[in-house]
Structures are given as C-alpha cells and as structure tokens.
Amino acid sequence: MPAPPDPSRDLQARHAELRARYADLQARGLRLDMTRGKPSPEQLDLSEGLLALPGNRDHRAESGEDARNYGGVQGLAEVRALFSGVLGAPPEQIAVGNNSSLALMHDCIAYALLKGVPGGAAPWSREEIRFICPVPGYDRHFALCETYGIGMLSVPMTPRGPDMDAVEDLARDPAVRGMWAVPQYANPGGETYDDETVARLAGMATGAPDFRLFWDNAYALHHLTDRRPALRNILEACAAAGRPDRPLVFASTSKVTLAGAGLAFLAASPANLRWYLACAGKRSIGPDKLNQLRHARFLRDAGGLERLMEGHRRLLAPKFRAVTDALARALAGTGAARWSEPAGGYFVLLEVPDGCASRVVELAAGCGLALTPAGATHPYGRDPRDRTLRLAPSYPSLGEVEAAAEVIALCTLLAAAENRQAGGSGQV
Ligand code: PMP
C-alpha cells in the first residue's frame, strides 16, 4: 500500500522551492525603491512648460496686482477660481498656500494649539487632546500628531470610509478635537467615503464645540479609471447640518504639476478662513504669487487640468495594473494575501498573514527592493497585527515596477510559508 501523503513534507518541499526562487531573485542584484508615492520623472515632464512661465514682463494678475511683490495672503483670485470646483468652495472661501498642503495642515494644527480656533474656549494646547485616525492611514498625518503630543485614536477603515459607529462613539469625548480624513482614493487603501459616511461626519454630535475635521482631499483629481467617484461636498454637508466650521479642506497640485513646486489650498467656512488668514498674515507677508500666476497660465481652466490628469493616468495606470496583475498571478487562491485594486490615488494596499508584514519588508530588502516600513500605515508606526503593507508604484519605471511586484509576491509567499512552519495559519 502506498504511504499516505505527509503534509509536513509537502510544506517543506514548497518552502524549499520558494527559497530557491528567492535565491534566484537575489542573484539578479536588483536596486528598486517603492517606499514613497512620488511622481516619476515622466510625470514631472508633463509640467515642464511651467518652468518657462509666466515669462518676461508677465507679472500682472487679473486684478492688476504685481505678482512679484509682497502681499496677497489669500492668493490670486484667478487661481482660487480655477480650483474652486476641485475644492468644492467659492473662491472667497479658498486660500492658496505655497507648495505643500501638509504645511497648511501643520500650520492649522500649530495655530489651533497656540491660539485656538473659532468656536473654541481656549488654545488646544491647554489640555490633553486627541484626534481620531482612520487606520490604515497616512504616516505623515500620524507624525504631525505625534510630534505635537496629540493622542491618536484608531478607527478601522471599511470600503465605505471609516467605521462611523466607532467614530461617533469617540467624538463624544470633549478631549477629541479633530479627525483625519483622506476622503477620496484614501492613502493607502484607495477607499472613497460614501454619502452616508460624509453625512454622518457632518452631522455627528461632538463633545468638543471646536472639533475640526481635517479633510485632506489630496487625490481629488487622481483617477486611474474612467469612473468618477461622486464624493459628497463636505463644506456643504456640514453647513447644511448647522456645523459650517467643522471641516478644513486641503488639496494641492503636488501630484498634478510639480511635487516640490506646486500650489497648496485650504478651503473652509468664512469664519475659519478669516481665522486662518489672520494667523497666516502674521507668519508671512504673502505667498509666492509668481508660482500662482505660472500655474494659472499653464493650466488655464478646468479642461486644462483634466487633460493634464489624463496624462498622469496614462503613465500611472499601467504601473498599478502591473502590480495587481503580478499579485493576482502569484497569490490568487493561496489565501496568503489580500490587496486593493484602486480606482485612483497613489497606493496599493497589501494585507499579508498576521505577523508577516515586517518579514515581507525584510525579505524584499534582501532582494534589493525597498518598501515602506511595515507599521507606517498605523499611529506610532505600530501595526498591532503586523499585516499591512503600502505599495507605491508611481516612481519606478514600468519595467522596475514589474520586477518589484514579482519580488513582493514571492516574499509574501515565503513569509506565509515560514509562518505556517512556525505553527501559524499562513492565511490572511
Ligand atoms: N496628504 C496625503 C493623503 C498624501 O498622500 C500626501 C502625499 N503623499 C500629502 C498630503 C502631501 O501633500 P503635499 O505635497 O501637498 O504636502
């Protein structure tokens, strides 16, 4: 009679085969970096025309203002009008900052800590305060909280947005003063908040009268497919719910024109905008209006913006497809991973078996592929289940992305096999 199959021998053979394939990949001497969602050089080339603008003797804004000079803290009217649709706010409720929306978020937090916000009784720094953090989320949001001693309360993301029962529960605490939200093509999961989530965020009761929703719409224009998500307008929803001062809306052209030399925006209620401009007017005599003029000349109108984003999509969509196709080829049906198929934004979220994410990062590094550190998607850099990975395919070339995806898939299989050998399930 033939001997019954020995499952442990099967596992060992499978593990040995994966190790051999891993050694082959190591021998290729790859040097790849998928750590951050940076635009590629080809994407930056789409906006090369900016560098010649506004050009000699072109320095007058529509208002007649000389863009070379001091002043104009709110930003040029034509630029605010151009981005009014993206921000979902009338031009008078928009301020244009310099090149970083993260800097605007930082400044709003710093002003709130030092001076308080409209509707608040005191500066936030007088008490221990906390923010609600949808998880997985954006590491730099968490780093801002950490650096200023703002406690972080995690709530899980769902395909429709953050778990709203959990959010509403936490928001009742008066120490909870804020919440992070990346409402469209979220970093890193790619989710877009649905209408009910937006309505509940706008309408929910908060223990703090000066609660602020940091609505970071970084990926408002960054579609990877023909579909257009219909994200509900948060400023309108909050105003309709009688809480016009709740949201602070942020966006930028970092991933539209030039990541290091774009424009950033804040849109908010009239009271919030007055507050911001009063604070910003102390910080600086005015923003770089020549860069604003340059952007107005280059982009022209909403159609110009759309055509530029189509150029980005042509470069980005094949890279995202290369990642998800490679993951599907290697991992579908194995139970060793789950991943997002984002319709926009800059990231693919990969979930691996509990306890395996840091091992996948380590194995990938062993093949010359740098990944975002495991844990970066969670407050304090700690993913309690060590299972979440953020993949950023924008910067490397298509060929490099294909090679990197192969490495990630193999490292996931190997980590899952090790996990099984150590007595884990090896399954997500
Ligand atoms: N918000 C989110 C959600 C992001 O993913 C990024 C870039 N990775 C930023 C903000 C940074 O924006 P900016 O370049 O305008 O500072």
GROMACS .gro file of N, CA and C in nm, residues 96-192:
model
  291
   96VAL      N    1  -0.474   8.019  -0.102
   96VAL     CA    2  -0.369   7.946  -0.174
   96VAL      C    3  -0.241   7.959  -0.093
   97GLY      N    4  -0.181   7.846  -0.063
   97GLY     CA    5  -0.056   7.848   0.012
   97GLY      C    6   0.060   7.827  -0.082
   98ASN      N    7   0.174   7.798  -0.028
   98ASN     CA    8   0.288   7.763  -0.114
   98ASN      C    9   0.280   7.617  -0.153
   99ASN      N   10   0.394   7.550  -0.160
   99ASN     CA   11   0.392   7.422  -0.233
   99ASN      C   12   0.343   7.300  -0.156
  100SER      N   13   0.300   7.312  -0.031
  100SER     CA   14   0.271   7.189   0.042
  100SER      C   15   0.142   7.199   0.123
  101SER      N   16   0.046   7.112   0.093
  101SER     CA   17  -0.076   7.110   0.174
  101SER      C   18  -0.046   7.056   0.314
  102LEU      N   19   0.054   6.969   0.324
  102LEU     CA   20   0.092   6.919   0.457
  102LEU      C   21   0.136   7.037   0.546
  103ALA      N   22   0.203   7.133   0.485
  103ALA     CA   23   0.245   7.252   0.561
  103ALA      C   24   0.121   7.330   0.609
  104LEU      N   25   0.017   7.337   0.526
  104LEU     CA   26  -0.106   7.406   0.570
  104LEU      C   27  -0.172   7.331   0.686
  105MET      N   28  -0.172   7.197   0.675
  105MET     CA   29  -0.230   7.117   0.785
  105MET      C   30  -0.149   7.139   0.913
  106HIS      N   31  -0.017   7.138   0.897
  106HIS     CA   32   0.071   7.163   1.011
  106HIS      C   33   0.040   7.299   1.073
  107ASP      N   34   0.027   7.400   0.988
  107ASP     CA   35   0.005   7.535   1.040
  107ASP      C   36  -0.130   7.544   1.111
  108CYS      N   37  -0.232   7.483   1.053
  108CYS     CA   38  -0.364   7.487   1.120
  108CYS      C   39  -0.356   7.422   1.257
  109ILE      N   40  -0.284   7.312   1.267
  109ILE     CA   41  -0.270   7.246   1.397
  109ILE      C   42  -0.190   7.335   1.493
  110ALA      N   43  -0.082   7.393   1.442
  110ALA     CA   44   0.001   7.477   1.529
  110ALA      C   45  -0.078   7.599   1.576
  111TYR      N   46  -0.153   7.664   1.487
  111TYR     CA   47  -0.233   7.781   1.528
  111TYR      C   48  -0.341   7.739   1.628
  112ALA      N   49  -0.403   7.622   1.604
  112ALA     CA   50  -0.508   7.574   1.696
  112ALA      C   51  -0.448   7.547   1.835
  113LEU      N   52  -0.329   7.488   1.836
  113LEU     CA   53  -0.265   7.458   1.965
  113LEU      C   54  -0.229   7.587   2.038
  114LEU      N   55  -0.180   7.685   1.962
  114LEU     CA   56  -0.127   7.806   2.026
  114LEU      C   57  -0.235   7.910   2.054
  115LYS      N   58  -0.334   7.915   1.964
  115LYS     CA   59  -0.431   8.025   1.976
  115LYS      C   60  -0.576   7.979   1.987
  116GLY      N   61  -0.604   7.853   1.955
  116GLY     CA   62  -0.743   7.807   1.950
  116GLY      C   63  -0.805   7.836   1.815
  117VAL      N   64  -0.927   7.783   1.796
  117VAL     CA   65  -0.997   7.800   1.668
  117VAL      C   66  -1.132   7.866   1.695
  118PRO      N   67  -1.198   7.922   1.592
  118PRO     CA   68  -1.330   7.981   1.613
  118PRO      C   69  -1.425   7.881   1.680
  119GLY      N   70  -1.498   7.930   1.779
  119GLY     CA   71  -1.592   7.842   1.849
  119GLY      C   72  -1.531   7.771   1.968
  120GLY      N   73  -1.399   7.784   1.987
  120GLY     CA   74  -1.332   7.717   2.098
  120GLY      C   75  -1.310   7.815   2.213
  121ALA      N   76  -1.303   7.760   2.334
  121ALA     CA   77  -1.289   7.845   2.452
  121ALA      C   78  -1.143   7.879   2.480
  122ALA      N   79  -1.051   7.795   2.431
  122ALA     CA   80  -0.909   7.813   2.468
  122ALA      C   81  -0.820   7.745   2.364
  123PRO      N   82  -0.692   7.782   2.362
  123PRO     CA   83  -0.599   7.709   2.274
  123PRO      C   84  -0.601   7.559   2.305
  124TRP      N   85  -0.587   7.481   2.202
  124TRP     CA   86  -0.592   7.335   2.221
  124TRP      C   87  -0.482   7.285   2.315
  125SER      N   88  -0.370   7.358   2.321
  125SER     CA   89  -0.257   7.308   2.399
  125SER      C   90  -0.281   7.316   2.551
  126ARG      N   91  -0.391   7.379   2.592
  126ARG     CA   92  -0.419   7.387   2.736
  126ARG      C   93  -0.455   7.252   2.797
  127GLU      N   94  -0.501   7.161   2.712
  127GLU     CA   95  -0.544   7.030   2.764
  127GLU      C   96  -0.480   6.918   2.683
  128GLU      N   97  -0.492   6.797   2.738
  128GLU     CA   98  -0.455   6.678   2.660
  128GLU      C   99  -0.562   6.661   2.553
  129ILE      N  100  -0.521   6.657   2.428
  129ILE     CA  101  -0.623   6.638   2.325
  129ILE      C  102  -0.591   6.517   2.238
  130ARG      N  103  -0.694   6.474   2.165
  130ARG     CA  104  -0.677   6.356   2.079
  130ARG      C  105  -0.743   6.377   1.944
  131PHE      N  106  -0.692   6.304   1.845
  131PHE     CA  107  -0.751   6.302   1.710
  131PHE      C  108  -0.797   6.159   1.679
  132ILE      N  109  -0.904   6.151   1.603
  132ILE     CA  110  -0.949   6.022   1.551
  132ILE      C  111  -0.872   5.994   1.422
  133CYS      N  112  -0.818   5.875   1.412
  133CYS     CA  113  -0.732   5.839   1.298
  133CYS      C  114  -0.785   5.714   1.228
  134PRO      N  115  -0.847   5.729   1.112
  134PRO     CA  116  -0.883   5.608   1.035
  134PRO      C  117  -0.755   5.531   1.000
  135VAL      N  118  -0.763   5.399   1.016
  135VAL     CA  119  -0.644   5.314   1.002
  135VAL      C  120  -0.676   5.196   0.912
  136PRO      N  121  -0.593   5.161   0.815
  136PRO     CA  122  -0.465   5.223   0.785
  136PRO      C  123  -0.481   5.365   0.729
  137GLY      N  124  -0.378   5.447   0.752
  137GLY     CA  125  -0.384   5.586   0.710
  137GLY      C  126  -0.247   5.637   0.667
  138TYR      N  127  -0.239   5.771   0.659
  138TYR     CA  128  -0.121   5.838   0.603
  138TYR      C  129  -0.019   5.865   0.715
  139ASP      N  130   0.101   5.816   0.697
  139ASP     CA  131   0.200   5.824   0.807
  139ASP      C  132   0.232   5.968   0.848
  140ARG      N  133   0.229   6.062   0.753
  140ARG     CA  134   0.266   6.199   0.791
  140ARG      C  135   0.157   6.268   0.874
  141HIS      N  136   0.031   6.227   0.857
  141HIS     CA  137  -0.074   6.276   0.948
  141HIS      C  138  -0.040   6.231   1.090
  142PHE      N  139  -0.005   6.104   1.101
  142PHE     CA  140   0.022   6.049   1.234
  142PHE      C  141   0.146   6.115   1.294
  143ALA      N  142   0.244   6.142   1.209
  143ALA     CA  143   0.368   6.204   1.258
  143ALA      C  144   0.340   6.345   1.311
  144LEU      N  145   0.246   6.418   1.246
  144LEU     CA  146   0.211   6.552   1.295
  144LEU      C  147   0.151   6.543   1.436
  145CYS      N  148   0.060   6.449   1.455
  145CYS     CA  149   0.001   6.431   1.588
  145CYS      C  150   0.110   6.395   1.689
  146GLU      N  151   0.195   6.304   1.649
  146GLU     CA  152   0.296   6.255   1.744
  146GLU      C  153   0.390   6.368   1.785
  147THR      N  154   0.432   6.448   1.688
  147THR     CA  155   0.532   6.550   1.719
  147THR      C  156   0.475   6.658   1.811
  148TYR      N  157   0.343   6.680   1.806
  148TYR     CA  158   0.283   6.780   1.895
  148TYR      C  159   0.210   6.719   2.014
  149GLY      N  160   0.231   6.591   2.038
  149GLY     CA  161   0.173   6.530   2.158
  149GLY      C  162   0.022   6.516   2.152
  150ILE      N  163  -0.035   6.509   2.033
  150ILE     CA  164  -0.180   6.486   2.019
  150ILE      C  165  -0.202   6.335   2.018
  151GLY      N  166  -0.283   6.286   2.111
  151GLY     CA  167  -0.308   6.142   2.118
  151GLY      C  168  -0.383   6.095   1.994
  152MET      N  169  -0.363   5.970   1.958
  152MET     CA  170  -0.428   5.918   1.837
  152MET      C  171  -0.519   5.801   1.873
  153LEU      N  172  -0.641   5.806   1.822
  153LEU     CA  173  -0.740   5.700   1.846
  153LEU      C  174  -0.771   5.635   1.712
  154SER      N  175  -0.734   5.510   1.698
  154SER     CA  176  -0.753   5.441   1.569
  154SER      C  177  -0.898   5.398   1.551
  155VAL      N  178  -0.949   5.417   1.430
  155VAL     CA  179  -1.075   5.351   1.393
  155VAL      C  180  -1.051   5.278   1.261
  156PRO      N  181  -1.110   5.160   1.245
  156PRO     CA  182  -1.083   5.086   1.121
  156PRO      C  183  -1.149   5.148   1.000
  157MET      N  184  -1.082   5.140   0.886
  157MET     CA  185  -1.143   5.178   0.759
  157MET      C  186  -1.230   5.062   0.711
  158THR      N  187  -1.337   5.096   0.640
  158THR     CA  188  -1.420   4.997   0.571
  158THR      C  189  -1.423   5.041   0.424
  159PRO      N  190  -1.478   4.960   0.335
  159PRO     CA  191  -1.482   5.003   0.195
  159PRO      C  192  -1.561   5.133   0.174
  160ARG      N  193  -1.645   5.172   0.271
  160ARG     CA  194  -1.728   5.293   0.257
  160ARG      C  195  -1.670   5.414   0.329
  161GLY      N  196  -1.556   5.394   0.394
  161GLY     CA  197  -1.499   5.502   0.475
  161GLY      C  198  -1.473   5.450   0.615
  162PRO      N  199  -1.439   5.540   0.710
  162PRO     CA  200  -1.411   5.492   0.844
  162PRO      C  201  -1.536   5.431   0.909
  163ASP      N  202  -1.515   5.340   1.002
  163ASP     CA  203  -1.625   5.279   1.077
  163ASP      C  204  -1.695   5.389   1.157
  164MET      N  205  -1.812   5.430   1.110
  164MET     CA  206  -1.875   5.551   1.167
  164MET      C  207  -1.932   5.528   1.306
  165ASP      N  208  -1.970   5.404   1.339
  165ASP     CA  209  -2.017   5.380   1.477
  165ASP      C  210  -1.903   5.411   1.573
  166ALA      N  211  -1.783   5.365   1.537
  166ALA     CA  212  -1.667   5.389   1.623
  166ALA      C  213  -1.634   5.538   1.628
  167VAL      N  214  -1.642   5.605   1.513
  167VAL     CA  215  -1.609   5.749   1.509
  167VAL      C  216  -1.706   5.827   1.598
  168GLU      N  217  -1.837   5.799   1.582
  168GLU     CA  218  -1.937   5.874   1.659
  168GLU      C  219  -1.919   5.853   1.809
  169ASP      N  220  -1.882   5.731   1.843
  169ASP     CA  221  -1.859   5.699   1.984
  169ASP      C  222  -1.743   5.781   2.041
  170LEU      N  223  -1.631   5.782   1.969
  170LEU     CA  224  -1.512   5.853   2.017
  170LEU      C  225  -1.533   6.004   2.018
  171ALA      N  226  -1.609   6.055   1.919
  171ALA     CA  227  -1.623   6.200   1.904
  171ALA      C  228  -1.699   6.263   2.021
  172ARG      N  229  -1.768   6.180   2.101
  172ARG     CA  230  -1.843   6.236   2.216
  172ARG      C  231  -1.751   6.287   2.326
  173ASP      N  232  -1.627   6.242   2.324
  173ASP     CA  233  -1.530   6.283   2.428
  173ASP      C  234  -1.483   6.426   2.398
  174PRO      N  235  -1.500   6.519   2.493
  174PRO     CA  236  -1.458   6.658   2.466
  174PRO      C  237  -1.308   6.673   2.440
  175ALA      N  238  -1.228   6.574   2.480
  175ALA     CA  239  -1.084   6.583   2.452
  175ALA      C  240  -1.054   6.555   2.304
  176VAL      N  241  -1.150   6.498   2.234
  176VAL     CA  242  -1.130   6.467   2.092
  176VAL      C  243  -1.160   6.592   2.012
  177ARG      N  244  -1.055   6.654   1.958
  177ARG     CA  245  -1.070   6.783   1.890
  177ARG      C  246  -1.064   6.772   1.739
  178GLY      N  247  -1.019   6.658   1.691
  178GLY     CA  248  -1.004   6.653   1.546
  178GLY      C  249  -1.007   6.511   1.492
  179MET      N  250  -1.009   6.506   1.360
  179MET     CA  251  -1.007   6.376   1.292
  179MET      C  252  -0.940   6.395   1.157
  180TRP      N  253  -0.861   6.297   1.119
  180TRP     CA  254  -0.801   6.295   0.985
  180TRP      C  255  -0.895   6.224   0.888
  181ALA      N  256  -0.900   6.273   0.765
  181ALA     CA  257  -0.979   6.204   0.663
  181ALA      C  258  -0.913   6.227   0.528
  182VAL      N  259  -0.889   6.119   0.456
  182VAL     CA  260  -0.848   6.130   0.314
  182VAL      C  261  -0.968   6.070   0.239
  183PRO      N  262  -1.063   6.157   0.199
  183PRO     CA  263  -1.196   6.106   0.166
  183PRO      C  264  -1.208   6.041   0.028
  184GLN      N  265  -1.113   6.068  -0.060
  184GLN     CA  266  -1.122   6.008  -0.194
  184GLN      C  267  -0.992   5.937  -0.226
  185TYR      N  268  -1.002   5.810  -0.270
  185TYR     CA  269  -0.884   5.729  -0.300
  185TYR      C  270  -0.786   5.738  -0.182
  186ALA      N  271  -0.834   5.697  -0.067
  186ALA     CA  272  -0.759   5.715   0.058
  186ALA      C  273  -0.619   5.656   0.050
  187ASN      N  274  -0.529   5.721   0.116
  187ASN     CA  275  -0.393   5.670   0.136
  187ASN      C  276  -0.395   5.589   0.264
  188PRO      N  277  -0.371   5.459   0.261
  188PRO     CA  278  -0.325   5.381   0.147
  188PRO      C  279  -0.429   5.288   0.083
  189GLY      N  280  -0.551   5.281   0.135
  189GLY     CA  281  -0.642   5.174   0.091
  189GLY      C  282  -0.719   5.202  -0.037
  190GLY      N  283  -0.721   5.330  -0.080
  190GLY     CA  284  -0.789   5.365  -0.204
  190GLY      C  285  -0.940   5.384  -0.190
  191GLU      N  286  -0.994   5.375  -0.066
  191GLU     CA  287  -1.139   5.386  -0.049
  191GLU      C  288  -1.185   5.530  -0.070
  192THR      N  289  -1.310   5.544  -0.116
  192THR     CA  290  -1.375   5.676  -0.123
  192THR      C  291  -1.495   5.674  -0.029
   0.00000   0.00000   0.00000
